[in-house]
JSON list of C-alpha atoms in Angstrom, two decimals:
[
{"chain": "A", "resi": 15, "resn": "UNK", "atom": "CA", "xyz": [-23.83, 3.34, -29.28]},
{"chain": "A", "resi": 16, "resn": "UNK", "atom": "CA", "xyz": [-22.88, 2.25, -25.54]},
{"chain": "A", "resi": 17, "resn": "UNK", "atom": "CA", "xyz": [-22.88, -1.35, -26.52]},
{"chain": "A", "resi": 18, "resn": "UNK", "atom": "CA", "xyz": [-20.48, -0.58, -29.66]},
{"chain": "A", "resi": 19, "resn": "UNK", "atom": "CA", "xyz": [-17.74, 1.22, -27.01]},
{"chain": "A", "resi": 20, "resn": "UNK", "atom": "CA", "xyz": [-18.20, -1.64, -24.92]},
{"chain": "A", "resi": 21, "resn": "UNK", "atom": "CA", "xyz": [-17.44, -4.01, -27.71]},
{"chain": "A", "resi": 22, "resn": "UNK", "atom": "CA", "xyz": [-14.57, -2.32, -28.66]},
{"chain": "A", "resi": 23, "resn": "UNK", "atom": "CA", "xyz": [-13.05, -2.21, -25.00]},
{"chain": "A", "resi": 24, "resn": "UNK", "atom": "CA", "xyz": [-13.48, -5.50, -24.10]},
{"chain": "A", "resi": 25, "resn": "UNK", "atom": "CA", "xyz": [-12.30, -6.71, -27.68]},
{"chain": "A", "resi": 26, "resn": "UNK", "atom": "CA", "xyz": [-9.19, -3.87, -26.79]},
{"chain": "A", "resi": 27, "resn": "UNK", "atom": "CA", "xyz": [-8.45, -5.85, -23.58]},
{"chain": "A", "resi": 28, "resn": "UNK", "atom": "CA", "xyz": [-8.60, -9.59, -25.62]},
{"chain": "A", "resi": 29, "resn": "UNK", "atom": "CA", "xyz": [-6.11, -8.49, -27.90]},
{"chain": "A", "resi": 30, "resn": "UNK", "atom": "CA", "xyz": [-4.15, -7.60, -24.88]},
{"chain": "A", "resi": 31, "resn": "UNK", "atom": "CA", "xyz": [-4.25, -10.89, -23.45]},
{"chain": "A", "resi": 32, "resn": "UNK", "atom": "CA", "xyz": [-3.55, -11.99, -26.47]},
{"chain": "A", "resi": 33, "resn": "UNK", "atom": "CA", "xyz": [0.05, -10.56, -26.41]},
{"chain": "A", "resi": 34, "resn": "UNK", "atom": "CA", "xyz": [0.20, -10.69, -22.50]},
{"chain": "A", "resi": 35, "resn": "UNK", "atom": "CA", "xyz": [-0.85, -14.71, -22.32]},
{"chain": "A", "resi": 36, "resn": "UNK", "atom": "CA", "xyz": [1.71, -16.24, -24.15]},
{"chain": "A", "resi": 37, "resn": "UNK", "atom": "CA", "xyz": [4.28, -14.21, -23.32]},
{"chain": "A", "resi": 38, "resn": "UNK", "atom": "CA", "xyz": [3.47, -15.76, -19.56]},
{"chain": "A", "resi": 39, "resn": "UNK", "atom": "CA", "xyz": [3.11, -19.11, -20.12]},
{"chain": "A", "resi": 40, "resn": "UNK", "atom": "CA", "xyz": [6.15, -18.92, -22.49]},
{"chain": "A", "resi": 41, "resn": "UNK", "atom": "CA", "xyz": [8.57, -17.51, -19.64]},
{"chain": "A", "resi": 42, "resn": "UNK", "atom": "CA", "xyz": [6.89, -19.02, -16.75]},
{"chain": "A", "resi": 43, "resn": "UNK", "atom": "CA", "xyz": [6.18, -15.48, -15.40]},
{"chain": "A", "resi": 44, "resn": "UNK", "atom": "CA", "xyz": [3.22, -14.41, -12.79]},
{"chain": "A", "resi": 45, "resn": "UNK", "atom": "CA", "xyz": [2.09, -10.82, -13.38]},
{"chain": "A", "resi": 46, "resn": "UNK", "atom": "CA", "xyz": [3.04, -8.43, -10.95]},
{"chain": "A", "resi": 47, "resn": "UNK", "atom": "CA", "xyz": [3.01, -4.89, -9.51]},
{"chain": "A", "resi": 48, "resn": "UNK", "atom": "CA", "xyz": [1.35, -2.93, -12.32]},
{"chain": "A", "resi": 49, "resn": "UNK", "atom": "CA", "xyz": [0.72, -5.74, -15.01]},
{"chain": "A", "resi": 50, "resn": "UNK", "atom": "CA", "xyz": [-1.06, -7.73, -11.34]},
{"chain": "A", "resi": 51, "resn": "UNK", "atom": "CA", "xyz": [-3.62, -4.64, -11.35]},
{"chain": "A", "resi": 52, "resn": "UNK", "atom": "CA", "xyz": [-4.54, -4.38, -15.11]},
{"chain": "A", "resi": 53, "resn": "UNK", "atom": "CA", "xyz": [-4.78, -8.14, -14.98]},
{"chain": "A", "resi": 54, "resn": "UNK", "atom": "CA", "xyz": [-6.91, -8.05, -12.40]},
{"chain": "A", "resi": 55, "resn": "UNK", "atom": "CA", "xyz": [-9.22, -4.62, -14.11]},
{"chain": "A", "resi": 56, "resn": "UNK", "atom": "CA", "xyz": [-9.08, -7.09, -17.08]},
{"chain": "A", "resi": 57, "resn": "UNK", "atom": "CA", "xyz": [-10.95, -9.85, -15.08]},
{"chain": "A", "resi": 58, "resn": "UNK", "atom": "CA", "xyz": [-13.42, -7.54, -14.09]},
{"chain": "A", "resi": 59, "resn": "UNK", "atom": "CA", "xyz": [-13.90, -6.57, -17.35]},
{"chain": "A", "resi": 60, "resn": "UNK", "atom": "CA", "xyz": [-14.45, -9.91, -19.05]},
{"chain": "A", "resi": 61, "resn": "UNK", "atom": "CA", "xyz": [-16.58, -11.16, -15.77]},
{"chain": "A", "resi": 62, "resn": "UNK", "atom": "CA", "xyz": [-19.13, -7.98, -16.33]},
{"chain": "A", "resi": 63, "resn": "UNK", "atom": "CA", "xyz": [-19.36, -8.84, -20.35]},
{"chain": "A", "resi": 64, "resn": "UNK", "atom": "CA", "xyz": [-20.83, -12.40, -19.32]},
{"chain": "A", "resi": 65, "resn": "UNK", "atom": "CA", "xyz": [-23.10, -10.24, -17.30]},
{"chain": "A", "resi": 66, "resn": "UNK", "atom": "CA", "xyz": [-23.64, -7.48, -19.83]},
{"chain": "A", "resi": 67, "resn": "UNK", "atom": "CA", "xyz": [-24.31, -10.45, -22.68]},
{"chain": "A", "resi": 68, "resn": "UNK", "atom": "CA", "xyz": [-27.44, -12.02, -20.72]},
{"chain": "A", "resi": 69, "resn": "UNK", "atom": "CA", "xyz": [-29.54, -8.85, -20.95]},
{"chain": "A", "resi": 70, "resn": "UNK", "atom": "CA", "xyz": [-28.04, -8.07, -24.83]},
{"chain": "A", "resi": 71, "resn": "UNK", "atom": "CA", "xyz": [-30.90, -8.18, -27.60]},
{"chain": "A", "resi": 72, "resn": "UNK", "atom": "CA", "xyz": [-29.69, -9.83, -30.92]},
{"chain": "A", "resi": 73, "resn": "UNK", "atom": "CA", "xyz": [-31.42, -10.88, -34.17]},
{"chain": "A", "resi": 74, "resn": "UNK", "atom": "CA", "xyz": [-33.01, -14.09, -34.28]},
{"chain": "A", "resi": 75, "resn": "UNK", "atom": "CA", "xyz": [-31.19, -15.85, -37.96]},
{"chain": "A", "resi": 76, "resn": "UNK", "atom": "CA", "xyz": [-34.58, -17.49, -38.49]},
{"chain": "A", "resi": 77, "resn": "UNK", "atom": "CA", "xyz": [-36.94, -14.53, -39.06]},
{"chain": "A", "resi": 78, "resn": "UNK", "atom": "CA", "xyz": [-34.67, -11.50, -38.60]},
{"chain": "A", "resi": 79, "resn": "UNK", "atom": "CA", "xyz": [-36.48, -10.52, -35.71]},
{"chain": "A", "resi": 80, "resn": "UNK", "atom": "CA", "xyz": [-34.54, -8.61, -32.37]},
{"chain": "A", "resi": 81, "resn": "UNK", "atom": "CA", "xyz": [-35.34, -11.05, -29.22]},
{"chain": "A", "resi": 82, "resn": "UNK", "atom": "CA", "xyz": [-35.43, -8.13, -26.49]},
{"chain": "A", "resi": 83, "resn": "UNK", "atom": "CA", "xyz": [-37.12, -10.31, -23.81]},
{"chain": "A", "resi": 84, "resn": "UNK", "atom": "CA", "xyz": [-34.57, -11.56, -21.19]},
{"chain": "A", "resi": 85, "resn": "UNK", "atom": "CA", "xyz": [-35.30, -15.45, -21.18]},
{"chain": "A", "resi": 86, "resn": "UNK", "atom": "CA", "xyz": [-34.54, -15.82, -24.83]},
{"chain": "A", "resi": 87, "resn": "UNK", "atom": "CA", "xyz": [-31.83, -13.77, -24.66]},
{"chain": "A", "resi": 88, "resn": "UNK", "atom": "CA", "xyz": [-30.73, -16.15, -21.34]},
{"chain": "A", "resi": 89, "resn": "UNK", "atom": "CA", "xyz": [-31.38, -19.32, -23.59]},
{"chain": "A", "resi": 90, "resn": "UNK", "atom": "CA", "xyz": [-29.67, -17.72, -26.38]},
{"chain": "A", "resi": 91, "resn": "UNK", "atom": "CA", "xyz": [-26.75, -16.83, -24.82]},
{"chain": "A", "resi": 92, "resn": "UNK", "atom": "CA", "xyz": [-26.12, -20.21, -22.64]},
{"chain": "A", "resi": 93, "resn": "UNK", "atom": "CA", "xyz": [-26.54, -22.22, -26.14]},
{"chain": "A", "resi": 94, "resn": "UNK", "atom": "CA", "xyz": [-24.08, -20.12, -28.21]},
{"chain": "A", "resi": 95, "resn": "UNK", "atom": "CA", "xyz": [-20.79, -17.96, -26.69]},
{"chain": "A", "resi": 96, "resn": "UNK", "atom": "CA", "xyz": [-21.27, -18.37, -22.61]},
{"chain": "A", "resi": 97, "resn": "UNK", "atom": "CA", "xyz": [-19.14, -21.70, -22.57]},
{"chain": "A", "resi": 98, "resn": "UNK", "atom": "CA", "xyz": [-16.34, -19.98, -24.16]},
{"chain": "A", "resi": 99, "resn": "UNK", "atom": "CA", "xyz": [-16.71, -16.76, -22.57]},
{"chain": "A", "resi": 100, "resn": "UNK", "atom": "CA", "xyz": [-17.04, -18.31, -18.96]},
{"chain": "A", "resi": 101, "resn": "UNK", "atom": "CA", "xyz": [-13.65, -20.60, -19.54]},
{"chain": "A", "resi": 102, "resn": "UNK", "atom": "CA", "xyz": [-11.77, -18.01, -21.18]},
{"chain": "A", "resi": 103, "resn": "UNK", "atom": "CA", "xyz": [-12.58, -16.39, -17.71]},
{"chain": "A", "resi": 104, "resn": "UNK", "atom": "CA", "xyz": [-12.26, -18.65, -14.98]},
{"chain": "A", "resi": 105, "resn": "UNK", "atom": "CA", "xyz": [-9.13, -20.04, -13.58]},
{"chain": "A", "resi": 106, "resn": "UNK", "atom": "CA", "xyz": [-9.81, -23.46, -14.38]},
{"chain": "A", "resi": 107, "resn": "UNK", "atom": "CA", "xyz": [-6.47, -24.68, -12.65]},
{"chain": "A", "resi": 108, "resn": "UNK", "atom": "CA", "xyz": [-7.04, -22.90, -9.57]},
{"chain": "A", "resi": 109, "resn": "UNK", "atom": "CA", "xyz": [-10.16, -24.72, -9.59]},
{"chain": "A", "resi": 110, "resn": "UNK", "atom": "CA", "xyz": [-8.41, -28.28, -9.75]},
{"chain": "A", "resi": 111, "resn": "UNK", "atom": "CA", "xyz": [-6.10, -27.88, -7.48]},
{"chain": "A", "resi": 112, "resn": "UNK", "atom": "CA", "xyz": [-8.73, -26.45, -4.53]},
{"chain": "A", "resi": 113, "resn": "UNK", "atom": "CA", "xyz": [-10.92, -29.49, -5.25]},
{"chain": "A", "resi": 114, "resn": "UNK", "atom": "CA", "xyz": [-7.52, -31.64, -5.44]},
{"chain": "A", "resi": 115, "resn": "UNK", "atom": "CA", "xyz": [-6.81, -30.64, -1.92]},
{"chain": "A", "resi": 116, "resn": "UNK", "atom": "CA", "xyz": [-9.91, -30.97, -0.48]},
{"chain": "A", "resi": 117, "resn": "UNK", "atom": "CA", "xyz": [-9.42, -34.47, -1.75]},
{"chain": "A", "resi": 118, "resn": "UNK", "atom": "CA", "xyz": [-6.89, -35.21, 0.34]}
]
């Protein structure tokens, strides 16, 4: 029951980014003030489901079995969604640019 309210908050905050990301990019705006602090409680959000999704059980498609011990579920996870969940995250840019300056 606790991981089904999760699911639906963090799915609650992508569909705001949905909306909130293009509307961004599209007007070359920075979020501030308020928008700056739910952006931010976002972030947290989406940075604690990584964590939340390495110690998640889920059926195994070959047998149907649930895989509760924490290495498979690791393996699992690093295989399937954690690619796209960790660079939906990160601010690949910011990244870039810190490596770009140290660079130079």
């Amino acid at each position: 029951a606790n991981k089904v309210r999760w699911d639906i908050a963090v799915g609650a905050l992508i569909l705001c980014s949905v909306i909130t990301i293009p509307f961004y990019i599209g007007f070359d705006l920075k979020a501030k003030g308020f928008m700056a602090v739910v952006e931010g409680i976002m972030e947290v959000f989406f940075w604690t489901d990584i964590l939340v999704n390495f110690r998640t059980a889920y059926i195994d498609s070959i047998d149907d079995a649930l895989v509760i011990d924490w290495r498979d579920i690791r393996y699992h996870y690093l295989k399937t969604w954690f690619a796209i969940d960790f660079f939906s995250v990160v601010d690949v840019p910011s990244i870039v640019s810190f490596f770009v300056q140290l660079s130079n």
